XYZ file of C-alpha atoms in Angstrom:
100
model
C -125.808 116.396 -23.305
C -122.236 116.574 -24.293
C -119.610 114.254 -23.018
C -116.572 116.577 -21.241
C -113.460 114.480 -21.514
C -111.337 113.494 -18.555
C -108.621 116.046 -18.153
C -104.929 114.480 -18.820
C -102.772 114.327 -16.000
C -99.577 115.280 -15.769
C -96.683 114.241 -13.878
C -93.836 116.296 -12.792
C -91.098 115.297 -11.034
C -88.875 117.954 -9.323
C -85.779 117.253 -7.363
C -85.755 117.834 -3.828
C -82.825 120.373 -3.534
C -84.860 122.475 -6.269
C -88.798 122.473 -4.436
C -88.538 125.373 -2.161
C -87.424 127.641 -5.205
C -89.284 126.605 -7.847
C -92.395 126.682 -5.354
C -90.907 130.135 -5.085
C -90.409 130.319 -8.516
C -94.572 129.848 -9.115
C -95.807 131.669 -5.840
C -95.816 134.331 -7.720
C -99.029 133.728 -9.339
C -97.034 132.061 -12.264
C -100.155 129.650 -13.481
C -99.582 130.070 -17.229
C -96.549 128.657 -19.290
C -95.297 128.927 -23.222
C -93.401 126.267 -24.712
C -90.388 126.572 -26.529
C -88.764 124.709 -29.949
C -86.731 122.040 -27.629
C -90.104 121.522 -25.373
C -88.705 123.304 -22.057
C -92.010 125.007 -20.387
C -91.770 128.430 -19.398
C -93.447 130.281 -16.531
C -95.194 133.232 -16.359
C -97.305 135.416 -14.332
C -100.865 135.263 -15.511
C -102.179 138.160 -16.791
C -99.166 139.155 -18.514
C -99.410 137.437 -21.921
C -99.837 140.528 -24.037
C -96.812 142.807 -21.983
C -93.364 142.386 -21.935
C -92.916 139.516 -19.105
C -90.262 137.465 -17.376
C -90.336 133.920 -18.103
C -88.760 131.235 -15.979
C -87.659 127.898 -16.079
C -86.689 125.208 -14.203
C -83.559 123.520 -15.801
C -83.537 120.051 -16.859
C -81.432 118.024 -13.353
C -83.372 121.122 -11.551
C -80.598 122.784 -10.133
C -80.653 125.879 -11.673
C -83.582 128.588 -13.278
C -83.476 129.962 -16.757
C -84.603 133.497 -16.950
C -85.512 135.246 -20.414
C -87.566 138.535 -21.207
C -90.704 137.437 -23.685
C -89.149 140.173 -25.711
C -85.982 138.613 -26.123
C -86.150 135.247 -25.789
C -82.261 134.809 -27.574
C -81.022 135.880 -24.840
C -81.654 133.900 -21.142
C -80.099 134.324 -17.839
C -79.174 131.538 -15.812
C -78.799 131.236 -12.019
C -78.752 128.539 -9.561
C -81.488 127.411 -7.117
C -80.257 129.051 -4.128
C -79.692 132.505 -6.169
C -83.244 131.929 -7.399
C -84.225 130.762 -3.535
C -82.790 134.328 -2.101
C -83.826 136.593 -4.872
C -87.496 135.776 -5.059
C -87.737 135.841 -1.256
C -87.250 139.063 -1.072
C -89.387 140.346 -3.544
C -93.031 141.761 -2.279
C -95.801 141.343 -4.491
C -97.563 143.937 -6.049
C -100.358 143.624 -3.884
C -98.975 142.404 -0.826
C -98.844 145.026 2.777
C -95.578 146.877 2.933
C -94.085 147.638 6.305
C -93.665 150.940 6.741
């Protein structure tokens, strides 16, 4: 038998202006992330490693996003929580009922 090692745990500490949207921010079934050269996780839906994705990030102070395109990642967009907040609220997921 084969001895799993304890999983390492992680703590993250968000400030309380930026929960709601970066709880917005991963609703989206964002579960997987990429790291970048200065050690800044981005976010990403899962499923969508081999497409062309958005990738967000939650900016160091948390009180703004970073937004990038995995297919130019020079080039990022940045926006602050409440922007973030009122944008992603009114997006429907793919799979989600639409009122008609």
């Amino acid at each position: 038998m084969t001895d799993i090692p304890e999983p390492e745990r992680a703590v993250v500490l968000i400030p309380k202006a930026a929960r709601d949207a970066f709880a917005a921010a991963i609703d989206v079934r964002v579960v997987a992330t990429v790291e970048d050269a200065g050690g800044l996780n981005w976010y990403y839906a899962a499923g969508t490693h081999d497409a062309d994705r958005l990738e967000v990030a939650l900016m160091p102070g948390g009180e703004e996003i970073m937004l990038r395109m995995s297919n130019d990642r020079s080039t990022t967009v940045v926006c602050p929580i409440e922007q973030w907040h009122d944008l992603v609220g009114k997006m429907i997921p793919p799979d989600a009922p639409r009122n008609t």
